[in-house]
XYZ file of C-alpha atoms in Angstrom:
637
model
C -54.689 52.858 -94.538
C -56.193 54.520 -91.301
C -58.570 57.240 -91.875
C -59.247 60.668 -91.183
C -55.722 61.570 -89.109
C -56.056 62.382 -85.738
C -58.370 62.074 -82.453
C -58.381 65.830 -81.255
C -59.544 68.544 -84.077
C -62.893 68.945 -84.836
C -61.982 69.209 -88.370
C -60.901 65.492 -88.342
C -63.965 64.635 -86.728
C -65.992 66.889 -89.146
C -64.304 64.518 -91.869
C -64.892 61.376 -90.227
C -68.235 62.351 -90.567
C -67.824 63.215 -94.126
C -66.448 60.394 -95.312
C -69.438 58.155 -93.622
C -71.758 59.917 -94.805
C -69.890 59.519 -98.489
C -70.387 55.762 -98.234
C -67.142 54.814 -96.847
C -67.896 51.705 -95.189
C -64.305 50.517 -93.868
C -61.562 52.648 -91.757
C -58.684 50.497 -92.368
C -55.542 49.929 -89.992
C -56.278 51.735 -86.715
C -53.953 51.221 -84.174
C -53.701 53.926 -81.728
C -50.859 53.061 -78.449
C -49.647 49.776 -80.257
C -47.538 51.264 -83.525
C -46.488 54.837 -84.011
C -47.723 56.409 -87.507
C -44.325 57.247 -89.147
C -46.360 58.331 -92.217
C -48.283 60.648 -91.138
C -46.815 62.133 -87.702
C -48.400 64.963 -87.772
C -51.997 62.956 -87.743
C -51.567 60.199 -85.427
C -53.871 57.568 -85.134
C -57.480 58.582 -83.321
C -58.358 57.086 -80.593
C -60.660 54.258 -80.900
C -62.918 55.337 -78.425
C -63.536 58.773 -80.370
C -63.693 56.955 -83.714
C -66.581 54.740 -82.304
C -68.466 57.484 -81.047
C -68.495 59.328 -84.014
C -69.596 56.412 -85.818
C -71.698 55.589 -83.489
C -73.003 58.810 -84.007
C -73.588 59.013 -87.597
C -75.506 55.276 -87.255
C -73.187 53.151 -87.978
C -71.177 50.488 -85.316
C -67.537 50.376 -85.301
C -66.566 46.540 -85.383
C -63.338 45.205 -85.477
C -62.257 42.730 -88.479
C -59.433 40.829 -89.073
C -56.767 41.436 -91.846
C -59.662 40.116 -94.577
C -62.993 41.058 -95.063
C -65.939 39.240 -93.317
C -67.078 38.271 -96.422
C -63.782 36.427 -97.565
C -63.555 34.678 -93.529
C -66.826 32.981 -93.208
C -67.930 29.808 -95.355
C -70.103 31.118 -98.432
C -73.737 31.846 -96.952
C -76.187 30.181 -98.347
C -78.469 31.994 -100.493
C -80.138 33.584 -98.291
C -78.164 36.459 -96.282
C -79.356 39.337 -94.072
C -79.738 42.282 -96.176
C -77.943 44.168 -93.328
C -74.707 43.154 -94.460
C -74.086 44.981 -97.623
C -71.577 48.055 -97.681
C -73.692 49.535 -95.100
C -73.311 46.276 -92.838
C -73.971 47.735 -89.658
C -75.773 51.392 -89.849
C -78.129 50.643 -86.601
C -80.730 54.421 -87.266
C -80.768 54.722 -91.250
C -84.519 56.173 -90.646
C -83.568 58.437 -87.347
C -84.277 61.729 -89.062
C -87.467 60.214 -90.227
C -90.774 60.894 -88.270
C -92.573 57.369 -87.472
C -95.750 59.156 -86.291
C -98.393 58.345 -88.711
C -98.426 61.822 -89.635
C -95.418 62.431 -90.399
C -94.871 63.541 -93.491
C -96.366 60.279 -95.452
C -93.759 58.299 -93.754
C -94.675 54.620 -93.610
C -95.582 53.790 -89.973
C -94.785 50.207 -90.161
C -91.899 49.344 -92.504
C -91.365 46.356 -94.443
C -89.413 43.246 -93.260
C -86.028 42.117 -94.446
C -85.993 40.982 -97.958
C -84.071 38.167 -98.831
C -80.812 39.064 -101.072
C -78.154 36.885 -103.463
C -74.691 36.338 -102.554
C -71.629 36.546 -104.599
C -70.994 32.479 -105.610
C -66.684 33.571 -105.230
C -66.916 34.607 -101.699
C -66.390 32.794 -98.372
C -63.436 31.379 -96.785
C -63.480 27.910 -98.641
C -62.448 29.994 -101.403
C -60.113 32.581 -100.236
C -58.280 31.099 -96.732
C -55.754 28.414 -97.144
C -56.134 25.377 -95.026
C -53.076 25.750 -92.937
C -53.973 29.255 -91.954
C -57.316 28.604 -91.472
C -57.144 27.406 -88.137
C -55.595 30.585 -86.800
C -58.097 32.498 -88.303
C -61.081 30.746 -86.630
C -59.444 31.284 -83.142
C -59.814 34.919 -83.631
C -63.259 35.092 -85.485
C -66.831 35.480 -84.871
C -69.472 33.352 -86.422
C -69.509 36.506 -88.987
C -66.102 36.245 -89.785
C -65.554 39.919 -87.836
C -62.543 39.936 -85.254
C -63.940 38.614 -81.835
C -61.706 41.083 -79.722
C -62.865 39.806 -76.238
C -61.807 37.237 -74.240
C -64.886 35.929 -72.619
C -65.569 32.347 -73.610
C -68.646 29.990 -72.835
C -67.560 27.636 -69.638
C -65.049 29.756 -68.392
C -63.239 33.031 -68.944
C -59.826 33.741 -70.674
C -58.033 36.710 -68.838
C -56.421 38.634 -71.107
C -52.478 38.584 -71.122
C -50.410 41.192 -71.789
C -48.828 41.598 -75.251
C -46.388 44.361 -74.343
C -42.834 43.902 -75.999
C -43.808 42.691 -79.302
C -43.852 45.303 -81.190
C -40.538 46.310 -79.604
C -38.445 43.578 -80.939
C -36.333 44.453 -84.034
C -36.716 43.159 -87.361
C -33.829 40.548 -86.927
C -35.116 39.618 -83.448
C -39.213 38.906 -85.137
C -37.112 37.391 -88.035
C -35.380 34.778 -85.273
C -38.811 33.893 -83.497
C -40.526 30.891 -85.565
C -44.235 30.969 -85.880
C -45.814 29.028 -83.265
C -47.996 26.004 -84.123
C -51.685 26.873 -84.077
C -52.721 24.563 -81.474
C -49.872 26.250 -79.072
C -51.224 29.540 -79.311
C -54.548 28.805 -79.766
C -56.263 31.528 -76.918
C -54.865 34.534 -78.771
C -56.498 36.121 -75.076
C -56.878 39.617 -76.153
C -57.686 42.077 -74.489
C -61.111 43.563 -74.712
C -61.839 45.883 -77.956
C -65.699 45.222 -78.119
C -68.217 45.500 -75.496
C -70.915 42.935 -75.251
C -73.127 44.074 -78.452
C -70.493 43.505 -80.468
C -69.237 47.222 -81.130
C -66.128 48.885 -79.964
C -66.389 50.883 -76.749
C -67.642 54.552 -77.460
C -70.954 56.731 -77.047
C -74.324 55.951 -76.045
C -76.531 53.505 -78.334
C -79.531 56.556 -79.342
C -82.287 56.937 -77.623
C -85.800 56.987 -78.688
C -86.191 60.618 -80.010
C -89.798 60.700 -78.248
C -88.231 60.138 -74.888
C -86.195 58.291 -72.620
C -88.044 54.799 -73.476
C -86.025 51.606 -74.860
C -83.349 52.006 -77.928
C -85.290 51.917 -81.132
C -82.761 50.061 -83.106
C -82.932 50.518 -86.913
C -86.070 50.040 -88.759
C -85.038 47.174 -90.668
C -84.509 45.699 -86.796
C -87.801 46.767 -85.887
C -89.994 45.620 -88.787
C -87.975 42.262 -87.822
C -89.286 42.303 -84.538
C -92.704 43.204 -85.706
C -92.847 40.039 -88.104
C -91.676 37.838 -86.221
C -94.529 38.546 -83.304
C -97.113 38.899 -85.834
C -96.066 35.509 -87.611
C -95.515 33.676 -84.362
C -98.975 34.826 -83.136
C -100.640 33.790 -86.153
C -99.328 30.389 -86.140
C -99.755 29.875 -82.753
C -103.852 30.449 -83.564
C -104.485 28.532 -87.279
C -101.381 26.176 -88.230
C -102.479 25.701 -92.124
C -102.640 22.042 -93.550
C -99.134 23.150 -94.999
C -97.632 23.591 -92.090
C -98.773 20.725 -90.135
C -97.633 18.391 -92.810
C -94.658 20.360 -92.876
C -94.138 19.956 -89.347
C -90.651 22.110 -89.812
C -89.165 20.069 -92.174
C -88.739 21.234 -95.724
C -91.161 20.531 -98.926
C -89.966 19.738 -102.230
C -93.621 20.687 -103.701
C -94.320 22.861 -106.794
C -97.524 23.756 -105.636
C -98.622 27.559 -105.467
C -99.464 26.874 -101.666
C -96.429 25.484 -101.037
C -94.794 28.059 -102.914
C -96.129 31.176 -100.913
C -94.962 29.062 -97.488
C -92.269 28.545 -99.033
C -91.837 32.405 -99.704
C -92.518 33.271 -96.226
C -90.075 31.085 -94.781
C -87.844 32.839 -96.687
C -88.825 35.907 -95.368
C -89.143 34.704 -91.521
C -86.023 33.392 -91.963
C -84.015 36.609 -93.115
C -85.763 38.538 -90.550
C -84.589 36.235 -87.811
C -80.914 36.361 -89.067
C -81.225 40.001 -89.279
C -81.712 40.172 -85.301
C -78.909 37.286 -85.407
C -76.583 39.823 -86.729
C -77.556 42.714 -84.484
C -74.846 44.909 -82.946
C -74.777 47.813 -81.258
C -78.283 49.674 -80.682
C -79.307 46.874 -82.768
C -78.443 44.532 -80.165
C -79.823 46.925 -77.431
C -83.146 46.937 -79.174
C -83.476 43.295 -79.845
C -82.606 42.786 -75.671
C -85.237 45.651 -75.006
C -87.608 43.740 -76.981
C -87.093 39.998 -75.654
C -86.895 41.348 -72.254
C -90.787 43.204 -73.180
C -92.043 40.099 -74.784
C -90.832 38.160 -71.918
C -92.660 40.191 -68.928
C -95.847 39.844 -71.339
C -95.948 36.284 -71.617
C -93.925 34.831 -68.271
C -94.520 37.653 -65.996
C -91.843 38.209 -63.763
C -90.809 34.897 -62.044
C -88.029 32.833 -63.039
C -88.014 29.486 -62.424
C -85.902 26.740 -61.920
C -85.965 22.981 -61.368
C -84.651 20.755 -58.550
C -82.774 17.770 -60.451
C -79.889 15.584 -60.822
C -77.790 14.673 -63.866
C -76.972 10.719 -64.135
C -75.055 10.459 -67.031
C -75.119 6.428 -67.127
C -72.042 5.512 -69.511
C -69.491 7.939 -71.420
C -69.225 4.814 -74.098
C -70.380 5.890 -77.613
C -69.923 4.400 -80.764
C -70.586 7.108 -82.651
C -67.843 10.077 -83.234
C -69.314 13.638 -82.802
C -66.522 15.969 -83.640
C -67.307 18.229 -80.561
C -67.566 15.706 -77.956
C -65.100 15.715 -75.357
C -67.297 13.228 -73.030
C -67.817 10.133 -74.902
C -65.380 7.264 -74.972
C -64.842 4.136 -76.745
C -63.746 0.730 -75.595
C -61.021 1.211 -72.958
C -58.753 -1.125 -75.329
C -58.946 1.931 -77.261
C -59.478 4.549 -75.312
C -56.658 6.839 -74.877
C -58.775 10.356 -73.798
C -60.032 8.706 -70.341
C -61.839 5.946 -68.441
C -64.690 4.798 -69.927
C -67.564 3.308 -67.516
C -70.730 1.900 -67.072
C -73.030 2.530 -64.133
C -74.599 -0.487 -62.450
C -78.500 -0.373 -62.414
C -77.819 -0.577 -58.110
C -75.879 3.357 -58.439
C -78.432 4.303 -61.056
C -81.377 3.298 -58.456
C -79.305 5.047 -55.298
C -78.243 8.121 -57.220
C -82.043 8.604 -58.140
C -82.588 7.796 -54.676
C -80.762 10.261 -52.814
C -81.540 13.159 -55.036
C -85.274 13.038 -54.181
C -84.071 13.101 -50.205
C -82.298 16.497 -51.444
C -85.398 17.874 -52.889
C -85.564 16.760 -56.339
C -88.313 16.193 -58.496
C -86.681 15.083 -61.568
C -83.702 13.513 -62.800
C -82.316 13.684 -65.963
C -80.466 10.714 -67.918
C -78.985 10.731 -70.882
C -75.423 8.635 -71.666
C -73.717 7.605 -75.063
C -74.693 5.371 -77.151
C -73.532 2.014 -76.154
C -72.418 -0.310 -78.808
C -74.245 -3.191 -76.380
C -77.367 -1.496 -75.863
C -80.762 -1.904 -77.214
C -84.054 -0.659 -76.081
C -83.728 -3.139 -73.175
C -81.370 -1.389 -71.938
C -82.911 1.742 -71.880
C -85.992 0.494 -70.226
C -84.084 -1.073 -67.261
C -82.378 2.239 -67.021
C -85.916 3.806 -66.484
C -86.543 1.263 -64.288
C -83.950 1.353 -61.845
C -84.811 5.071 -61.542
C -88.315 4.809 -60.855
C -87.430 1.907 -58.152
C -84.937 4.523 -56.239
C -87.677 7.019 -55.974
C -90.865 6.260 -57.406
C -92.620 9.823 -57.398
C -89.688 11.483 -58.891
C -90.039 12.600 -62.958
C -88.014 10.901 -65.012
C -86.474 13.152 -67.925
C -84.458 11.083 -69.936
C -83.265 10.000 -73.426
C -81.998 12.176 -76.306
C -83.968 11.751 -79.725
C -80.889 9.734 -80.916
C -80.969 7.511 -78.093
C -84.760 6.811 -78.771
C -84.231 6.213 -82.313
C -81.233 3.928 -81.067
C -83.449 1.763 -78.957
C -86.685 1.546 -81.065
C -84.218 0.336 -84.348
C -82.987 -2.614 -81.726
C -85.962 -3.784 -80.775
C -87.615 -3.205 -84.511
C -90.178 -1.158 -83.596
C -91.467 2.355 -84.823
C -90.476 5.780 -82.793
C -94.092 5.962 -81.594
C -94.356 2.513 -80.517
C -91.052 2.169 -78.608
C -91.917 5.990 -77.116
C -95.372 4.434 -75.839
C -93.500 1.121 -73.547
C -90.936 3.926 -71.924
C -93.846 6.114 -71.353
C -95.765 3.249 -69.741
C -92.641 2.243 -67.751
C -92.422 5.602 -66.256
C -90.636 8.279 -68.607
C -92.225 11.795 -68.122
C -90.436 13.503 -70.558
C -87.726 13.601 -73.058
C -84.503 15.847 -73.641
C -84.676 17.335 -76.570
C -80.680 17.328 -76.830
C -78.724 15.723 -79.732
C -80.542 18.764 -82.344
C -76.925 20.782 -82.014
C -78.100 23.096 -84.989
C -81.288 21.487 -87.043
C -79.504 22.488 -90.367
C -77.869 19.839 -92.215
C -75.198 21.168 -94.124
C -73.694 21.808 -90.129
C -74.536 18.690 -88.696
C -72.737 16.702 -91.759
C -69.450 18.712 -90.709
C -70.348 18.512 -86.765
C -72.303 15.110 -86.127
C -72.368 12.781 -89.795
C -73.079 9.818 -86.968
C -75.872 11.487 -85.879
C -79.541 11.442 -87.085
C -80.402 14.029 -89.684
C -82.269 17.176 -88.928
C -86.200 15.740 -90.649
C -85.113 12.364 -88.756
C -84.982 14.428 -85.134
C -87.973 16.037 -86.000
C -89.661 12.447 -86.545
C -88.519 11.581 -83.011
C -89.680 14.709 -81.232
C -93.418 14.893 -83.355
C -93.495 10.925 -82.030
C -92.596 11.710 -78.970
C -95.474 14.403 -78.765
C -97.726 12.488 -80.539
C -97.718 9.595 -77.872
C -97.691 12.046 -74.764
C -94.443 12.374 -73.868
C -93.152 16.209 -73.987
C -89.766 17.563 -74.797
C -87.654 20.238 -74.637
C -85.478 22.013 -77.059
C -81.645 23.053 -77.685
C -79.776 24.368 -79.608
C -75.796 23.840 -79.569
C -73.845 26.777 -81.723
C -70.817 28.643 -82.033
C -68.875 26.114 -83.737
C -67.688 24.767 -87.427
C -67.928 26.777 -90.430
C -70.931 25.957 -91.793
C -72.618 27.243 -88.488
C -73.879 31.470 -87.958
C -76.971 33.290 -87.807
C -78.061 31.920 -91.552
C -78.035 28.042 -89.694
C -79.311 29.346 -86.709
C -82.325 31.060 -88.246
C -83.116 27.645 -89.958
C -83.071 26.101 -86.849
C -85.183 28.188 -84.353
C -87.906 28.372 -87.131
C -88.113 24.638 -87.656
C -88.471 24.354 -83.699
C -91.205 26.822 -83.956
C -92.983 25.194 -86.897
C -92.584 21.867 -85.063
C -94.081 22.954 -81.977
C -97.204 24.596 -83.806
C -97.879 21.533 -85.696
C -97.374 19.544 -82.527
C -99.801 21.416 -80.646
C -102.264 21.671 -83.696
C -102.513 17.924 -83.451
C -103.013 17.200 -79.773
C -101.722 19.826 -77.669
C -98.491 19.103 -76.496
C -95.318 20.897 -78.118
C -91.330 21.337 -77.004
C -91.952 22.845 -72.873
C -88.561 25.017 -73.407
C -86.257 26.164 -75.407
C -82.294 25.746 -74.275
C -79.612 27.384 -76.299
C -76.681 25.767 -75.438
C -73.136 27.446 -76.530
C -70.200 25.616 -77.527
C -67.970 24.474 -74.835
C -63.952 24.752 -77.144
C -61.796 24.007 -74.743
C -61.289 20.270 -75.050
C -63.766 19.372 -78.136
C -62.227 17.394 -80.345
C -63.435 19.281 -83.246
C -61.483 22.863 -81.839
C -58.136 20.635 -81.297
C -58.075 19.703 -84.353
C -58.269 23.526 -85.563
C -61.790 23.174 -87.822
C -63.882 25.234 -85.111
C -63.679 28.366 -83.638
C -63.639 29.219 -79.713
C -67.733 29.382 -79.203
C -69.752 31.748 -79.862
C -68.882 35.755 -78.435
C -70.825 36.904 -75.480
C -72.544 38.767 -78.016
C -74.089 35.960 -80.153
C -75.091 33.892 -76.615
C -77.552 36.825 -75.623
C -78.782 36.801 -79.278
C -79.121 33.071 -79.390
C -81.541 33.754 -76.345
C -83.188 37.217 -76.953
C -83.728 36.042 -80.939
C -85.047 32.675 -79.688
C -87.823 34.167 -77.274
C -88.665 36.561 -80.274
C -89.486 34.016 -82.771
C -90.582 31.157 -80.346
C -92.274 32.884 -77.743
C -95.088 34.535 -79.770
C -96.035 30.760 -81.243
C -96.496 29.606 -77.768
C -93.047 28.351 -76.585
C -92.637 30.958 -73.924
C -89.891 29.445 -71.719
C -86.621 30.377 -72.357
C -83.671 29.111 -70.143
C -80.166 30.003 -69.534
C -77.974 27.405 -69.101
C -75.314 28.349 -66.051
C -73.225 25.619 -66.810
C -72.564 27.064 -70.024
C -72.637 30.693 -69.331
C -71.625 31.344 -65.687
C -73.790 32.101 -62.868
C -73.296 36.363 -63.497
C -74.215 35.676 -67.115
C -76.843 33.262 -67.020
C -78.448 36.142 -64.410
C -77.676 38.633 -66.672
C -79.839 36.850 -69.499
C -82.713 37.433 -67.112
C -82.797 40.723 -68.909
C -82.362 39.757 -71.759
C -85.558 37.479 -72.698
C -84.996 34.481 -69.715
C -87.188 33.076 -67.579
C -85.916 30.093 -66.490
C -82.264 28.871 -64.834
C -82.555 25.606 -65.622
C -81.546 22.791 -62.888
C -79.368 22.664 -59.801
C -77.668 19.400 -61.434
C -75.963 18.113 -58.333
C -74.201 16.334 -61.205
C -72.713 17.989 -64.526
C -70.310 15.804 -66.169
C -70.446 16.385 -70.449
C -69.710 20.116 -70.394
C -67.229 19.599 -67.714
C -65.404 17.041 -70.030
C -65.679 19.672 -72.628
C -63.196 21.925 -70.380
C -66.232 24.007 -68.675
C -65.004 25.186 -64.951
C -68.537 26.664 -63.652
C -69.038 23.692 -61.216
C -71.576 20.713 -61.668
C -74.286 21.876 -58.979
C -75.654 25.339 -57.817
C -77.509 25.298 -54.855
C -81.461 26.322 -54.549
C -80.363 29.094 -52.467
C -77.922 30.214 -54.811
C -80.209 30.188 -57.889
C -82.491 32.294 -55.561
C -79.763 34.852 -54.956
C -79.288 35.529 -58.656
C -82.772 36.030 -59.380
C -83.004 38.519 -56.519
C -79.776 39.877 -57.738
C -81.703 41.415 -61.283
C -84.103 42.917 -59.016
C -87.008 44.726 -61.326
C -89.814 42.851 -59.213
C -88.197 39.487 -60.387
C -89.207 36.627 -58.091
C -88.336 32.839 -58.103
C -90.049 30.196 -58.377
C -89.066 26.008 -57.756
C -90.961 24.762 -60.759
C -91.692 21.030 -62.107
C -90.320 19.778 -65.396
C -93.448 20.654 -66.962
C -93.419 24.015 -65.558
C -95.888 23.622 -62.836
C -95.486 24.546 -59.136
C -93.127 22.229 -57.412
C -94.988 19.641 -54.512
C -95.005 21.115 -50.915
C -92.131 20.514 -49.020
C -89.541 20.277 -52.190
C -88.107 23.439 -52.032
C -87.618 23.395 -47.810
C -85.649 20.037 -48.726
C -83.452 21.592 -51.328
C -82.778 24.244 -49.074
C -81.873 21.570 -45.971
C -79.269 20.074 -48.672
């Protein structure tokens, strides 16, 4: 049942406010303009827009669900959950009346961090959704199991259609009308309830009461902030024995040391799903905050790279269930051409992207059923023979492991003949989410999360840097809880890394989920990316916990996001654009339609578009100035 009757007296508003303040924690069926209320005419629905500010005003963030709880939607969280989402899932000032000045009343000026909390063993949607509705319920959910109510969608937008008329049909006529198969109506396109934190549209997020400075948040956001900078920092100066041997894999050790890690893993890792989860001011503050910790340890410049994409074959023989790129033998194939490029186009492709300015190209391909480590070094070859100055970036982790297993040597070993052939640096793709209850669901082929960290602490170890990514937004077993997992066993890996001999992951690249022609979404077992909310989280949250421990670039992927939202990241804990591409081919398989090249000029216009004293820069892989001369060629191209 709706509550609270109408919109217009402040007497219903007065109750709203009542009734919040009781503990009520859910306001029912609200639809105002869609159905008339024939029960109560003489209190018709409230607007939504009044309802949220109200809310909004008492604390609290009005989010939109679907017919069942959250808690009945999502697969049961593990046993660790943000303590945020009890009754009182989303009140964003619960200490706004309270003075934080450190005389104020015996107040506690710096509150404790999330704790972690049990969860109910009979909820989740394993439990409570039936397998053929299931499907339709992902295409409408969040990676909370809320209602996404927006239509915006990593690699391209879904314009909203009008649903006019179907609430006007009679009984007999709805009765008539068969349900439509999922996969027919699988863009529900609605149009826009929630703005981009998450919340419906309504009010102001509050202010800092001392001012007009950034939104506060709650505290439990803030003391979430707080821990995560001072644990970052402190790893980023003395990485214990534990962690190094650690090195951001898990322990199975009984030992007291190992224990109190153990504890404060725990507690890093609520406190990074609690800014996971942010909505509302909560998600203002947690922006506010990246964007600070960003100008503190980038400055204002954002850089990008000059590159190419040569993705060398599209043949795999492994089956990644949200692939839409990789093929199998064209006997078999049915979803496309596969293909193979000669060393000659691998050579001239490398070639003519250094006479547009390049200084690095990037290569990665499937995994070919034919190849072994020979194969990979002839790759590097050809590459460095087209344009011998240029950086080569090339090779997932899997395709490392791939090579070094054909050739029987170890990760190091095999890392140490591409180095010496010419490889600069290495990808750090193929991690989608470095938790492996997801990847078992999302990538069984693939190689498990400790066996990815082998690759990367080999790759470091024998002087070859990488990057990072993260690819989310996807099958059930993937939200904040996974994601938290993940970002902190990047940021243990790259302390340990670094402890050792100095190198670490150069960036970190969250990557969203491209739906549109995955595999894994046809087949209705994932849901349509991750909201434009969770994206800026995935970002903000990962310069947060990374950035403090000495992994301070943070890029935005256009491809993925869009030009207008990959600038609008800039503000939101970015530094970095990534590449120009001149190539894109994977996320364009995947159904992406932002274009497979963005010229220097362009990625200079967006930067000057943020304004705020923001200035690019052409950078190196490595982050270092680009050679004379590159950037005038990029711009001749």
């Amino acid at each position: 049942a709706a509550a609270g009757g109408g919109g217009g007296p402040v007497g219903d508003r007065e109750g709203w406010r009542l009734m919040l303040r009781a503990g009520v924690s859910d306001w029912g069926g609200v639809s105002p303009g869609v159905t008339p209320d024939h029960v109560s005419p003489e209190a018709p629905w409230p607007h939504l827009s009044e309802l949220a500010r109200v809310t909004r005003e008492e604390g609290y963030a009005l989010v939109p669900r679907l017919a069942a709880q959250a808690r009945y939607v999502v697969r049961k969280r593990s046993k660790l959950a943000d303590p945020s989402n009890d009754t009182h899932g989303f009140r964003e000032d619960e200490d706004e009346d309270e003075d934080d000045d450190e005389t104020g009343g015996g107040v506690a000026s710096s509150p404790s961090p999330p704790s972690p909390v049990r969860v109910h063993e009979t909820e989740g949607s394993d439990r409570w959704i039936d397998a053929r509705v299931a499907p339709h319920v992902r295409v409408l959910a969040d990676s909370e199991g809320f209602a996404r109510a927006s239509g915006w969608c990593p690699g391209r937008d879904e314009s909203p259609e009008s649903a006019a008329g179907a609430e006007k049909d009679d009984d007999e006529a709805k009765r008539r009308t068969p349900s439509k198969p999922w996969l027919s109506s699988r863009v529900p396109r609605p149009a826009d309830v929630v703005g981009v934190d998450g919340a419906v549209f309504g009010g102001r997020a509050p202010r800092d009461a001392r001012g007009s400075g950034p939104p506060r948040g709650s505290r439990r956001v803030r003391a979430a902030i707080e821990r995560l900078r001072r644990r970052g920092a402190s790893l980023a100066l003395d990485c214990s024995t534990q962690l190094c041997e650690v090195d951001g894999r898990d322990s199975d050790s009984d030992s007291d040391s190992d224990s109190h890690s153990r504890t404060e893993m725990d507690l890093d890792e609520a406190a990074v799903a609690t800014l996971l989860r942010a909505r509302g001011a909560d998600f203002d503050a947690v922006c506010a905050a990246a964007d600070e910790a960003r100008a503190a340890q980038c400055g204002d410049a954002v850089t990008y790279v000059v590159n190419r994409n040569i993705n060398y074959t599209n043949v795999c023989a492994l089956s990644c269930a949200f692939c839409a790129f990789s093929k199998g033998p064209a006997s078999e194939e049915l979803r496309g051409k596969p293909y193979l490029l000669a060393m000659e186009e691998v050579a001239r492709r490398t070639a003519e992207a250094w006479d547009r300015g390049a200084t690095e190209v990037c290569m990665q391909g499937g995994i070919h059923p034919d190849f072994t480590g020979e194969d990979y070094l002839a790759i590097l070859n050809a590459a460095k023979s087209g344009a011998p100055d240029i950086h080569v970036h090339a090779f997932s982790p899997l395709e490392v492991s791939h090579g070094a297993l054909t050739l029987g040597l170890t990760h190091r070993e095999f890392l140490k003949k591409l180095r010496d052939a010419g490889l600069g640096s290495l990808p750090g793709t193929a991690a989608e989410v470095l938790d492996d209850p997801v990847r078992a669901q999302l990538c069984p082929d693939k190689l498990s999360t400790d066996q990815w960290l082998d690759v990367v602490a080999a790759a470091h170890d024998a002087g070859v840097p990488t990057t990072s990514t993260m690819m989310f937004g996807h099958v059930d077993t993937d939200g904040p809880d996974a994601w938290a997992r993940h970002l902190l066993r990047l940021r243990n890996a790259h302390v340990a890394s670094v402890s050792r001999n100095g190198r670490g992951f150069t960036e970190f690249v969250p990557l969203p989920f491209v739906h549109f022609e995955a595999p894994v979404f046809r087949a209705g077992a994932a849901r349509r990316g991750p909201t434009l909310r969770e994206c800026v989280l995935a970002h903000a949250v990962g310069r947060l916990t990374l950035g403090s421990a000495g992994l301070t670039n943070v890029q935005a992927s256009w491809v993925k996001m869009g030009p207008e939202m990959a600038g609008e990241l800039l503000r939101a804990g970015c530094n970095d654009l990534g590449g120009v591409l001149m190539n894109e081919s994977i996320t364009r398989a995947a159904g992406a339609r932002h274009g497979q090249e963005m010229s220097a000029a362009t990625m200079e216009a967006i930067v000057r578009g943020v304004g705020g004293g923001r200035v690019a820069r052409v950078r190196t892989t490595a982050y270092g100035d680009a050679p004379a001369g590159r950037r005038d060629a990029a711009m001749r191209a």
